[in-house]
mmCIF file of C-alpha atoms in Angstrom:
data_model
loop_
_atom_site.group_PDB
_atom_site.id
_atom_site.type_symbol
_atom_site.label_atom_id
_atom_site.label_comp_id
_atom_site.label_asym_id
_atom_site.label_seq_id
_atom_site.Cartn_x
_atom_site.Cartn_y
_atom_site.Cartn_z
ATOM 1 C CA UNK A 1154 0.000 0.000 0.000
ATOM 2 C CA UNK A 1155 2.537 1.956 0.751
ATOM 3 C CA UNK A 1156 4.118 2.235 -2.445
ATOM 4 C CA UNK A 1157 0.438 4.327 -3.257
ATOM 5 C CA UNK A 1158 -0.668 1.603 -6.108
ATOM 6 C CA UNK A 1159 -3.843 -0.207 -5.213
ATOM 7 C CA UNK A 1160 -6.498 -1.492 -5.500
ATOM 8 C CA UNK A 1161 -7.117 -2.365 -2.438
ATOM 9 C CA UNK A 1162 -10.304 -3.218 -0.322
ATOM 10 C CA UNK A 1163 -12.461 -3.548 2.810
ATOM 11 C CA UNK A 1164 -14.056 -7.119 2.241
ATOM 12 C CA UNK A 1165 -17.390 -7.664 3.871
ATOM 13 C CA UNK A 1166 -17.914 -10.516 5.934
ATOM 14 C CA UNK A 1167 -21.293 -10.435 3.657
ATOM 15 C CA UNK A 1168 -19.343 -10.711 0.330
ATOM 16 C CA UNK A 1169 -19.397 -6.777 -0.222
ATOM 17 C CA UNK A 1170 -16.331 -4.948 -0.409
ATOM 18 C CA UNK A 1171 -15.455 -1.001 -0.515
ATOM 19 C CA UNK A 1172 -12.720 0.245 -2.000
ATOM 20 C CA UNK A 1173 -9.746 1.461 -0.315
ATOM 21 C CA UNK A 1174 -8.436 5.293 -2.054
ATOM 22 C CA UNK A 1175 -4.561 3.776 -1.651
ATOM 23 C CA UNK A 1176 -3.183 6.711 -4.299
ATOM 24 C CA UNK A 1177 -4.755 9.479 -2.772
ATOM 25 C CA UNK A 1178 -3.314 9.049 0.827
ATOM 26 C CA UNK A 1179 0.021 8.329 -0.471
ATOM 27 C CA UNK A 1180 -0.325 11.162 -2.270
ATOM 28 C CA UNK A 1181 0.080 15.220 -1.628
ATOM 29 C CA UNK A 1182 -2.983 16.878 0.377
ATOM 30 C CA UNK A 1183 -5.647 17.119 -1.996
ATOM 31 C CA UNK A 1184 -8.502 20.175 -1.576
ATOM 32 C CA UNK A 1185 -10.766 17.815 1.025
ATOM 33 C CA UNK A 1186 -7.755 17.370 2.635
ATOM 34 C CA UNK A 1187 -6.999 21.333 2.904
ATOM 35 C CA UNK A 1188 -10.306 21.817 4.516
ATOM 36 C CA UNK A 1189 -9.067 19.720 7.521
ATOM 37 C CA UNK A 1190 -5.723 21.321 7.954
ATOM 38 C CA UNK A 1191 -7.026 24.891 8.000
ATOM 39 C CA UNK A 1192 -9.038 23.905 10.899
ATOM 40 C CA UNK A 1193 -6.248 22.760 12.616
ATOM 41 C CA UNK A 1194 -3.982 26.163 12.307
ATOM 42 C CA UNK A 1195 -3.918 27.958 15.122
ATOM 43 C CA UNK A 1196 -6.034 25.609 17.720
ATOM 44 C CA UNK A 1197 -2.467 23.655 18.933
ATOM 45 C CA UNK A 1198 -1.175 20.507 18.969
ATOM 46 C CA UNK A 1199 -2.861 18.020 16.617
ATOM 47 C CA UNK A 1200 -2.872 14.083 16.921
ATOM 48 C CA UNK A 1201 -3.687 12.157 13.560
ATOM 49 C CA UNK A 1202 -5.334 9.005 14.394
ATOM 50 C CA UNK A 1203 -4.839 5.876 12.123
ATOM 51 C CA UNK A 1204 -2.306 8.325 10.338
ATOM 52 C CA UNK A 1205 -1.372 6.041 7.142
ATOM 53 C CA UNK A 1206 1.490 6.827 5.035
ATOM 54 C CA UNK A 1207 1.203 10.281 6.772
ATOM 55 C CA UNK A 1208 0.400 12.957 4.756
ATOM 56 C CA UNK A 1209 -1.302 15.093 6.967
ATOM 57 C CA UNK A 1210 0.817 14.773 10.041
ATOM 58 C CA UNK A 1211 3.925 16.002 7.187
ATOM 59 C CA UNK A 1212 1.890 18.482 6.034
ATOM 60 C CA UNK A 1213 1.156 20.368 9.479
ATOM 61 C CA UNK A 1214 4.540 20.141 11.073
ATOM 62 C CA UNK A 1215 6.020 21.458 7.672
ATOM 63 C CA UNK A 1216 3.921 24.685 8.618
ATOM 64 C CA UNK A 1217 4.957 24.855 12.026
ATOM 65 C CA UNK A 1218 2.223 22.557 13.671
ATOM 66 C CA UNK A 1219 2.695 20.486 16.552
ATOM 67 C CA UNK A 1220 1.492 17.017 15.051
ATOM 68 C CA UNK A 1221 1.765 12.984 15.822
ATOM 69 C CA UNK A 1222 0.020 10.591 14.227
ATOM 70 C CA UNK A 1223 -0.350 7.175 15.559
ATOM 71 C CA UNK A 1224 -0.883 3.621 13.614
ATOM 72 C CA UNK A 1225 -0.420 -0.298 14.438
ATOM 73 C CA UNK A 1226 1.217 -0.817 10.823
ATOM 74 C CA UNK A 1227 5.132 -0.262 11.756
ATOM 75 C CA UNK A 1228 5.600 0.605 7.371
ATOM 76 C CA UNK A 1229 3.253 3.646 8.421
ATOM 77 C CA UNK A 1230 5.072 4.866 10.789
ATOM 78 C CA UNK A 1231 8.115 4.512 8.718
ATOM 79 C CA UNK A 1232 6.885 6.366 5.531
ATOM 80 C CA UNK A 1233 4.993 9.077 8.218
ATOM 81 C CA UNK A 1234 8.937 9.940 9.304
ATOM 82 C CA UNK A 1235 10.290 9.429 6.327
ATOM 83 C CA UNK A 1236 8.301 12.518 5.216
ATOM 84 C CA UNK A 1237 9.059 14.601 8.054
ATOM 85 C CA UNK A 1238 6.554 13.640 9.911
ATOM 86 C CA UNK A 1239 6.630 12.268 13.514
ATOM 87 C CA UNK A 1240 4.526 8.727 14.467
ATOM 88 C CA UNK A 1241 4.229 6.312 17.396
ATOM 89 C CA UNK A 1242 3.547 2.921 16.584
ATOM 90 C CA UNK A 1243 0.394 2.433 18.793
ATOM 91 C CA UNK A 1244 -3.502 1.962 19.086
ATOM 92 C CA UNK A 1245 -4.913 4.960 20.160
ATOM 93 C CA UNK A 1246 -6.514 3.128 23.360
ATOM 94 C CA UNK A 1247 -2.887 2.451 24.771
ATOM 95 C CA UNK A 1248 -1.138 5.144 26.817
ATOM 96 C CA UNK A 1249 -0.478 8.488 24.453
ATOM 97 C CA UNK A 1250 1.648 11.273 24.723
ATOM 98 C CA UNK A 1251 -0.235 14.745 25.695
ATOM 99 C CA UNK A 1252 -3.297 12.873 26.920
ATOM 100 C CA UNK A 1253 -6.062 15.754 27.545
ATOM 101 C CA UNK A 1254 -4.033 18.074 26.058
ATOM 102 C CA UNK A 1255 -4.323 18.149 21.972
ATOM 103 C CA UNK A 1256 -5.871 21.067 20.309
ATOM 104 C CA UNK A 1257 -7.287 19.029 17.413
ATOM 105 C CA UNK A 1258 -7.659 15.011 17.354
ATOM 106 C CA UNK A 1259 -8.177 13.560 13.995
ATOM 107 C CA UNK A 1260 -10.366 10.796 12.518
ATOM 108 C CA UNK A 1261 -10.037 10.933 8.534
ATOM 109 C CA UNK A 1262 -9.618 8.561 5.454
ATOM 110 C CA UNK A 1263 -12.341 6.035 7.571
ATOM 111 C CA UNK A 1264 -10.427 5.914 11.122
ATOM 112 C CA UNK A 1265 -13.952 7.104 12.601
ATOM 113 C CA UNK A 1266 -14.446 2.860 12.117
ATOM 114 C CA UNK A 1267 -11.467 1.548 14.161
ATOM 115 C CA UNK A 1268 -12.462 -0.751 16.476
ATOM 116 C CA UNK A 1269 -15.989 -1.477 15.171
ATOM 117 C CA UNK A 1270 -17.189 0.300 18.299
ATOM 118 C CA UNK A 1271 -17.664 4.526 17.519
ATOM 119 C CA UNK A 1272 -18.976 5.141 20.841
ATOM 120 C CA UNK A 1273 -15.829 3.689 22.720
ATOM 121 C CA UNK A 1274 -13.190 5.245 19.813
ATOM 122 C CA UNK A 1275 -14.846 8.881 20.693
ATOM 123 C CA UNK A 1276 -15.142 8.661 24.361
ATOM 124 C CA UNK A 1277 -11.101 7.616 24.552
ATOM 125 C CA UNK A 1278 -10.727 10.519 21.947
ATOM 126 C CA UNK A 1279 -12.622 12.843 24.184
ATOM 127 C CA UNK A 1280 -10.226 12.029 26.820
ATOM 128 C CA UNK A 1281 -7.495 12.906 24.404
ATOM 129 C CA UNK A 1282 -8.427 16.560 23.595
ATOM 130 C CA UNK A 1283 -7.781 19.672 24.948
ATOM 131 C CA UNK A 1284 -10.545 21.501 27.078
ATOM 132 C CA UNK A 1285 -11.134 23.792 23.880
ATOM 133 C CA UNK A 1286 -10.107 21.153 21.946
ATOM 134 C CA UNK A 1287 -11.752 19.358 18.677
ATOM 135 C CA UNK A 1288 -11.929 16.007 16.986
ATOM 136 C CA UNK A 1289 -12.772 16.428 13.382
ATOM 137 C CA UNK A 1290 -13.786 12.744 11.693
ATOM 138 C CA UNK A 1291 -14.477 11.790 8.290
ATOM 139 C CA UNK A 1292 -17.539 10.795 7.393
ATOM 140 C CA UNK A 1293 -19.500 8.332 4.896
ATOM 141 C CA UNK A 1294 -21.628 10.677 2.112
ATOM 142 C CA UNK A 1295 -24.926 8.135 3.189
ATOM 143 C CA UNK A 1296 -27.140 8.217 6.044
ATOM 144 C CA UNK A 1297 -25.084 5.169 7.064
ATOM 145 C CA UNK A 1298 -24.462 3.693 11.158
ATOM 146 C CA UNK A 1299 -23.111 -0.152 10.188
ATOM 147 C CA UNK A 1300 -20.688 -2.182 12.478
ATOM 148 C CA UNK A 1301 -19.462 -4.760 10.737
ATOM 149 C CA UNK A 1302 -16.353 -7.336 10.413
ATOM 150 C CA UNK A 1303 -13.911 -6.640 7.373
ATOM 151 C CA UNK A 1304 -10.746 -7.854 5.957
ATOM 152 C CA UNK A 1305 -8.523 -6.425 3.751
ATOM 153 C CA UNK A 1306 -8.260 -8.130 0.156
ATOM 154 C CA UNK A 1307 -5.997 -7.464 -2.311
ATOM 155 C CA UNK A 1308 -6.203 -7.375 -6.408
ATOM 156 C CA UNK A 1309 -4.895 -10.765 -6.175
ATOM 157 C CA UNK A 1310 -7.783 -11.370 -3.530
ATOM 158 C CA UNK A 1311 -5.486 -12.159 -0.954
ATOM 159 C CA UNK A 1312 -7.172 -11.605 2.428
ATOM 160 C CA UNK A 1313 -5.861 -10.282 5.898
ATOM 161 C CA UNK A 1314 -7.360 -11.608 8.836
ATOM 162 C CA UNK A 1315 -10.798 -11.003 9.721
ATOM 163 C CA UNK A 1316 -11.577 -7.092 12.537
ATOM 164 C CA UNK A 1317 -14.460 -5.428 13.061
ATOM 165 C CA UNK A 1318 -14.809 -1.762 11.646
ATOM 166 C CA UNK A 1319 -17.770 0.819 11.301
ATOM 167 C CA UNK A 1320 -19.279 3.183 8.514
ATOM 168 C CA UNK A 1321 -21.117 5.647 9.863
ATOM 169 C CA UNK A 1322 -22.901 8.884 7.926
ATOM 170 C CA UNK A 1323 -22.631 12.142 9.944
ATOM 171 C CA UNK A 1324 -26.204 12.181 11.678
ATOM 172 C CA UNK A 1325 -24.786 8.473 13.209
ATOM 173 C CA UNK A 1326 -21.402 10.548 14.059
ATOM 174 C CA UNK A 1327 -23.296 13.284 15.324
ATOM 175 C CA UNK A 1328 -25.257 11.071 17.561
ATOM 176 C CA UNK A 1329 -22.566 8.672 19.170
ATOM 177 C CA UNK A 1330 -20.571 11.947 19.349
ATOM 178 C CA UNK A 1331 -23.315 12.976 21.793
ATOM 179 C CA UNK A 1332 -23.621 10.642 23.882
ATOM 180 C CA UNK A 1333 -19.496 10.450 24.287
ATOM 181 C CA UNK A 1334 -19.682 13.782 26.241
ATOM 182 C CA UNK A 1335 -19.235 15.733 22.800
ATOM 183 C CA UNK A 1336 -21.175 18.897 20.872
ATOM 184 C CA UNK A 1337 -21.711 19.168 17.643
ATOM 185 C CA UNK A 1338 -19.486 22.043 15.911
ATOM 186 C CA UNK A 1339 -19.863 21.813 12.694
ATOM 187 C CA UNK A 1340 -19.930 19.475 9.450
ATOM 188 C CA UNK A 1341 -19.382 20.163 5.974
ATOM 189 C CA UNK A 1342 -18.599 18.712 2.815
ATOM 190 C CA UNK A 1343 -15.305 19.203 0.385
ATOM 191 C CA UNK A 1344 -14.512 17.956 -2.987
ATOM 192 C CA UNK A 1345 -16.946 14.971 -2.667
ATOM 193 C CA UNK A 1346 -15.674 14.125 1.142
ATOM 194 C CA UNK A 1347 -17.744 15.107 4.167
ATOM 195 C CA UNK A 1348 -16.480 15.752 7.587
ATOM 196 C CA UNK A 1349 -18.141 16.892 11.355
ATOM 197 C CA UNK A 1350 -15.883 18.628 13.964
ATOM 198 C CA UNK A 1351 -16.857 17.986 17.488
ATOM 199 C CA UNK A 1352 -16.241 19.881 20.288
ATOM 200 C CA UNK A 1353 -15.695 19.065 24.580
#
């Protein structure tokens, strides 16, 4: 994946898969992705979440932003530094550096689906942020809340072993976001992608 050449995809245990957008996170911020990092600038430290090759985490510290991104895949933590960026290899539910203390926590390219459980992910991410702080989460374009077990497959259709992940459209974000402790700040939508920000 790393190498940004797909495909690659989220296989259902159902038989339905979803395609994974391998070339555009190994690729430069595109204009969706520009939406999220001017709502990071000036609100402090920012902790990318399931960070991937790293774009975003490079992409903030090159303009001066306190970032880290996190991720279980050791070759994303590599490329992440290899672009400037700084990474931990780690869940986000063990032990993290600035706990309570980041400005902006984020939840993009799907990572609102980690764990399978997006009441759990957002209460340990409300613990994560700042007092003024913000999580801002990608969202599916449906009216979508699904929990379901995935695995990745490859165009070979190789599988991975078997995890459960979530899909969930921004009234379902909105909702769990709620009843995590957080308010509702604001969503909106960007070349194609949407996005809520949620706020202590």
């Amino acid at each position: 994946m790393l190498a940004g050449r797909g495909p690659l995809w989220l296989r259902r245990a159902d038989g339905g898969r979803h395609r994974l957008d391998v070339e555009r996170w190994c690729g430069p911020p595109d204009a969706a992705d520009r939406s999220v990092l001017d709502r990071c600038a000036g609100r402090g430290p920012v902790l990318d979440v399931g960070c991937g090759p790293g774009r975003l985490v490079a992409e903030l510290m090159a303009a001066g932003t306190l970032a880290l991104g996190v991720d279980l895949a050791a070759a994303a933590v590599h490329h992440t530094r290899s672009l400037g960026g700084t990474a931990l290899r780690r869940s986000v539910f063990d032990p993290l550096p600035g706990e309570g203390r980041w400005g902006t926590v984020l939840l993009i390219d799907g990572n609102l689906g980690i764990g399978g459980d997006p009441g759990c992910l957002l209460t340990r991410t409300r613990a994560l942020l700042a007092p003024e702080g913000r999580l801002i989460a990608e969202v599916e374009p449906d009216d979508l809340d699904e929990r379901i077990e995935v695995c990745m497959e490859d165009d070979a259709g190789r599988r991975g072993p078997a995890f459960p992940w979530a899909r969930l459209g921004a009234r379902a974000a909105l909702r769990e976001g709620g009843l995590a402790g957080l308010r509702t700040a604001e969503a909106w939508t960007s070349a194609g992608r949407h996005f809520v920000a949620l706020a202590r």
